[in-house]
mmCIF file of N, CA, C and O in Angstrom:
data_model
loop_
_atom_site.group_PDB
_atom_site.id
_atom_site.type_symbol
_atom_site.label_atom_id
_atom_site.label_comp_id
_atom_site.label_asym_id
_atom_site.label_seq_id
_atom_site.Cartn_x
_atom_site.Cartn_y
_atom_site.Cartn_z
ATOM 1 N N MET A 1 36.911 62.906 398.816
ATOM 2 C CA MET A 1 37.473 63.650 399.623
ATOM 3 C C MET A 1 37.103 63.135 401.169
ATOM 4 O O MET A 1 36.337 63.538 401.543
ATOM 5 N N ASN A 2 38.062 62.671 401.795
ATOM 6 C CA ASN A 2 37.666 62.188 403.390
ATOM 7 C C ASN A 2 37.915 63.502 404.386
ATOM 8 O O ASN A 2 39.498 63.362 403.784
ATOM 9 N N LEU A 3 37.118 63.778 405.156
ATOM 10 C CA LEU A 3 38.257 64.747 406.394
ATOM 11 C C LEU A 3 38.307 64.324 407.864
ATOM 12 O O LEU A 3 37.686 63.196 407.767
ATOM 13 N N ILE A 4 39.186 64.235 407.876
ATOM 14 C CA ILE A 4 40.124 64.147 409.009
ATOM 15 C C ILE A 4 39.141 64.749 410.934
ATOM 16 O O ILE A 4 39.280 65.923 410.425
ATOM 17 N N LYS A 5 38.975 63.581 410.934
ATOM 18 C CA LYS A 5 37.785 64.279 412.464
ATOM 19 C C LYS A 5 38.835 64.103 413.609
ATOM 20 O O LYS A 5 39.583 63.396 413.531
ATOM 21 N N GLU A 6 38.829 64.995 414.358
ATOM 22 C CA GLU A 6 39.633 65.003 416.104
ATOM 23 C C GLU A 6 38.789 63.654 416.924
ATOM 24 O O GLU A 6 37.497 63.778 416.710
ATOM 25 N N PRO A 7 39.689 62.763 416.990
ATOM 26 C CA PRO A 7 38.916 61.910 418.382
ATOM 27 C C PRO A 7 38.843 63.076 419.523
ATOM 28 O O PRO A 7 39.364 63.865 419.899
ATOM 29 N N LYS A 8 38.028 62.240 420.503
ATOM 30 C CA LYS A 8 37.235 62.897 421.306
ATOM 31 C C LYS A 8 38.511 62.892 422.427
ATOM 32 O O LYS A 8 39.498 62.245 422.770
ATOM 33 N N GLY A 9 38.495 64.351 423.025
ATOM 34 C CA GLY A 9 39.605 65.017 423.882
ATOM 35 C C GLY A 9 40.910 65.228 423.311
ATOM 36 O O GLY A 9 41.573 65.526 424.147
ATOM 37 N N VAL A 10 40.904 65.254 421.798
ATOM 38 C CA VAL A 10 42.064 65.788 421.134
ATOM 39 C C VAL A 10 41.692 66.765 420.586
ATOM 40 O O VAL A 10 40.826 66.969 419.851
ATOM 41 N N ASP A 11 42.675 68.200 420.796
ATOM 42 C CA ASP A 11 42.418 69.489 419.966
ATOM 43 C C ASP A 11 43.706 69.386 418.960
ATOM 44 O O ASP A 11 44.827 69.118 419.302
ATOM 45 N N PHE A 12 43.422 69.476 417.900
ATOM 46 C CA PHE A 12 44.526 69.665 416.717
ATOM 47 C C PHE A 12 44.469 71.068 416.784
ATOM 48 O O PHE A 12 45.167 71.652 415.311
ATOM 49 N N ILE A 13 45.028 71.941 417.670
ATOM 50 C CA ILE A 13 45.081 73.391 417.378
ATOM 51 C C ILE A 13 46.732 73.550 417.784
ATOM 52 O O ILE A 13 47.170 72.966 418.546
ATOM 53 N N ILE A 14 47.482 74.290 416.998
ATOM 54 C CA ILE A 14 48.937 74.366 417.086
ATOM 55 C C ILE A 14 49.010 75.415 417.105
ATOM 56 O O ILE A 14 48.997 76.549 416.318
ATOM 57 N N GLN A 15 50.195 75.889 417.931
ATOM 58 C CA GLN A 15 50.052 77.363 418.371
ATOM 59 C C GLN A 15 51.816 77.555 418.212
ATOM 60 O O GLN A 15 52.298 77.005 418.906
ATOM 61 N N SER A 16 52.096 78.481 417.155
ATOM 62 C CA SER A 16 53.511 78.466 417.258
ATOM 63 C C SER A 16 54.317 79.703 418.399
ATOM 64 O O SER A 16 53.488 80.701 418.520
ATOM 65 N N PRO A 17 55.140 79.604 418.774
ATOM 66 C CA PRO A 17 55.980 80.895 419.194
ATOM 67 C C PRO A 17 56.601 81.736 418.769
ATOM 68 O O PRO A 17 56.420 82.044 417.556
ATOM 69 N N PRO A 18 55.804 82.838 419.460
ATOM 70 C CA PRO A 18 56.320 84.398 418.294
ATOM 71 C C PRO A 18 57.619 84.116 417.905
ATOM 72 O O PRO A 18 58.273 83.819 418.531
ATOM 73 N N LEU A 19 57.753 84.771 416.661
ATOM 74 C CA LEU A 19 59.235 85.030 416.251
ATOM 75 C C LEU A 19 59.719 86.517 416.922
ATOM 76 O O LEU A 19 59.389 86.882 417.002
ATOM 77 N N THR A 20 61.065 86.030 417.004
ATOM 78 C CA THR A 20 62.081 87.415 417.527
ATOM 79 C C THR A 20 62.314 87.962 416.370
ATOM 80 O O THR A 20 62.032 87.397 414.912
ATOM 81 N N GLU A 21 63.042 89.147 416.869
ATOM 82 C CA GLU A 21 63.101 90.286 415.522
ATOM 83 C C GLU A 21 63.973 89.691 414.827
ATOM 84 O O GLU A 21 64.120 89.726 413.712
ATOM 85 N N GLN A 22 65.530 88.619 415.396
ATOM 86 C CA GLN A 22 66.361 88.425 414.714
ATOM 87 C C GLN A 22 65.848 87.275 413.721
ATOM 88 O O GLN A 22 66.390 86.969 412.566
ATOM 89 N N ASP A 23 65.025 86.369 414.041
ATOM 90 C CA ASP A 23 64.032 85.180 413.374
ATOM 91 C C ASP A 23 63.653 86.169 411.667
ATOM 92 O O ASP A 23 63.642 85.654 411.021
ATOM 93 N N ARG A 24 62.950 87.242 412.113
ATOM 94 C CA ARG A 24 62.182 87.662 410.949
ATOM 95 C C ARG A 24 62.876 88.243 410.065
ATOM 96 O O ARG A 24 62.731 88.287 408.878
ATOM 97 N N LYS A 25 64.439 88.932 410.753
ATOM 98 C CA LYS A 25 65.291 89.327 409.510
ATOM 99 C C LYS A 25 65.932 88.412 408.861
ATOM 100 O O LYS A 25 65.997 88.195 407.486
ATOM 101 N N GLU A 26 66.095 87.115 409.354
ATOM 102 C CA GLU A 26 66.732 85.891 408.668
ATOM 103 C C GLU A 26 65.856 85.346 407.719
ATOM 104 O O GLU A 26 66.527 84.892 406.523
ATOM 105 N N ILE A 27 64.962 85.312 407.913
ATOM 106 C CA ILE A 27 63.907 84.851 407.154
ATOM 107 C C ILE A 27 63.906 85.356 405.955
ATOM 108 O O ILE A 27 63.706 85.440 405.002
ATOM 109 N N SER A 28 63.392 86.891 406.364
ATOM 110 C CA SER A 28 63.455 87.852 405.072
ATOM 111 C C SER A 28 64.341 87.818 404.655
ATOM 112 O O SER A 28 64.607 87.779 403.152
ATOM 113 N N GLU A 29 65.418 87.999 404.592
ATOM 114 C CA GLU A 29 67.315 87.914 403.941
ATOM 115 C C GLU A 29 66.778 86.693 403.196
ATOM 116 O O GLU A 29 67.015 86.720 402.177
ATOM 117 N N PHE A 30 66.645 85.452 403.730
ATOM 118 C CA PHE A 30 66.208 83.970 402.842
ATOM 119 C C PHE A 30 65.458 84.413 402.036
ATOM 120 O O PHE A 30 65.855 83.723 400.593
ATOM 121 N N ILE A 31 64.223 85.152 402.059
ATOM 122 C CA ILE A 31 62.970 84.763 400.911
ATOM 123 C C ILE A 31 63.622 85.952 399.516
ATOM 124 O O ILE A 31 63.648 85.167 398.790
ATOM 125 N N ALA A 32 64.239 86.825 400.454
ATOM 126 C CA ALA A 32 65.040 87.854 399.483
ATOM 127 C C ALA A 32 65.978 87.087 398.180
ATOM 128 O O ALA A 32 66.181 87.324 397.278
ATOM 129 N N SER A 33 67.300 86.228 399.323
ATOM 130 C CA SER A 33 67.908 85.813 398.257
ATOM 131 C C SER A 33 67.465 84.662 397.279
ATOM 132 O O SER A 33 67.951 84.556 396.316
ATOM 133 N N ARG A 34 66.370 83.818 397.615
ATOM 134 C CA ARG A 34 65.636 82.973 396.827
ATOM 135 C C ARG A 34 65.196 83.720 395.674
ATOM 136 O O ARG A 34 65.165 83.316 394.749
ATOM 137 N N LYS A 35 64.251 84.626 395.975
ATOM 138 C CA LYS A 35 63.948 85.289 394.981
ATOM 139 C C LYS A 35 64.925 86.305 393.816
ATOM 140 O O LYS A 35 64.360 85.771 392.535
ATOM 141 N N SER A 36 65.618 86.652 394.313
ATOM 142 C CA SER A 36 66.863 86.920 393.194
ATOM 143 C C SER A 36 67.347 85.993 392.541
ATOM 144 O O SER A 36 67.596 86.250 391.433
ATOM 145 N N LYS A 37 67.871 84.426 393.355
ATOM 146 C CA LYS A 37 68.360 83.842 392.043
ATOM 147 C C LYS A 37 67.430 83.314 391.447
ATOM 148 O O LYS A 37 67.714 82.561 390.357
ATOM 149 N N LYS A 38 66.069 83.263 391.396
ATOM 150 C CA LYS A 38 64.906 82.629 390.758
ATOM 151 C C LYS A 38 64.996 83.582 389.246
ATOM 152 O O LYS A 38 64.338 82.964 388.278
ATOM 153 N N ASN A 39 65.363 84.495 389.624
ATOM 154 C CA ASN A 39 64.958 85.421 387.927
ATOM 155 C C ASN A 39 66.396 85.443 387.453
ATOM 156 O O ASN A 39 66.250 85.361 386.338
ATOM 157 N N ILE A 40 67.081 84.825 388.014
ATOM 158 C CA ILE A 40 68.365 84.418 387.264
ATOM 159 C C ILE A 40 68.624 82.617 386.743
ATOM 160 O O ILE A 40 68.704 82.090 387.182
ATOM 161 N N VAL A 41 68.197 82.650 385.496
ATOM 162 C CA VAL A 41 67.926 81.677 384.746
ATOM 163 C C VAL A 41 68.573 81.268 383.342
ATOM 164 O O VAL A 41 68.619 82.219 382.685
ATOM 165 N N LYS A 42 69.524 80.120 383.281
ATOM 166 C CA LYS A 42 70.002 79.997 382.163
ATOM 167 C C LYS A 42 68.899 79.786 381.433
ATOM 168 O O LYS A 42 68.301 78.940 381.031
ATOM 169 N N ARG A 43 69.408 80.946 379.818
ATOM 170 C CA ARG A 43 68.566 80.548 378.476
ATOM 171 C C ARG A 43 69.038 79.789 377.425
ATOM 172 O O ARG A 43 70.597 80.234 377.217
ATOM 173 N N ILE A 44 68.850 78.997 377.107
ATOM 174 C CA ILE A 44 69.388 78.273 375.914
ATOM 175 C C ILE A 44 68.691 78.506 375.051
ATOM 176 O O ILE A 44 67.688 78.522 374.583
ATOM 177 N N PRO A 45 69.524 79.353 373.709
ATOM 178 C CA PRO A 45 69.270 79.554 372.191
ATOM 179 C C PRO A 45 68.190 78.905 371.573
ATOM 180 O O PRO A 45 68.901 77.686 371.856
ATOM 181 N N LYS A 46 67.231 79.018 370.993
ATOM 182 C CA LYS A 46 66.808 78.332 370.187
ATOM 183 C C LYS A 46 67.695 77.542 369.152
ATOM 184 O O LYS A 46 67.574 76.422 368.619
ATOM 185 N N GLU A 47 68.745 78.750 368.474
ATOM 186 C CA GLU A 47 69.339 77.708 367.827
ATOM 187 C C GLU A 47 70.291 76.257 368.393
ATOM 188 O O GLU A 47 70.514 75.412 367.399
ATOM 189 N N LYS A 48 70.693 76.492 369.854
ATOM 190 C CA LYS A 48 71.533 75.348 370.014
ATOM 191 C C LYS A 48 70.489 74.057 370.560
ATOM 192 O O LYS A 48 70.915 73.043 371.114
ATOM 193 N N ILE A 49 69.128 74.425 370.470
ATOM 194 C CA ILE A 49 68.169 73.296 370.802
ATOM 195 C C ILE A 49 68.170 72.474 369.660
ATOM 196 O O ILE A 49 67.695 72.992 368.684
ATOM 197 N N LEU A 50 68.669 70.780 369.516
ATOM 198 C CA LEU A 50 68.310 70.510 368.628
ATOM 199 C C LEU A 50 66.792 69.112 368.848
ATOM 200 O O LEU A 50 66.484 68.688 369.882
ATOM 201 N N VAL A 51 66.203 69.128 367.590
ATOM 202 C CA VAL A 51 64.833 68.750 367.860
ATOM 203 C C VAL A 51 64.884 67.467 367.093
ATOM 204 O O VAL A 51 64.919 67.486 365.905
ATOM 205 N N LYS A 52 64.364 65.867 367.810
ATOM 206 C CA LYS A 52 64.656 65.046 366.893
ATOM 207 C C LYS A 52 63.298 64.574 366.280
ATOM 208 O O LYS A 52 62.003 64.572 366.923
ATOM 209 N N LYS A 53 62.821 64.281 365.157
ATOM 210 C CA LYS A 53 62.121 63.847 364.530
ATOM 211 C C LYS A 53 61.848 62.574 363.861
ATOM 212 O O LYS A 53 62.378 61.764 363.945
#
């Protein structure tokens, strides 16, 4: 695996602006909603699964 080297005179330092309180709240709500949806999974009973031989 090769490493990416910085060209001379160029810095790859990325600094994001700080999040506002509203942004933090929206992100937290989004993550919570995704986690709650993730736990709801449709399960198919084994009797309905047909296996081809």
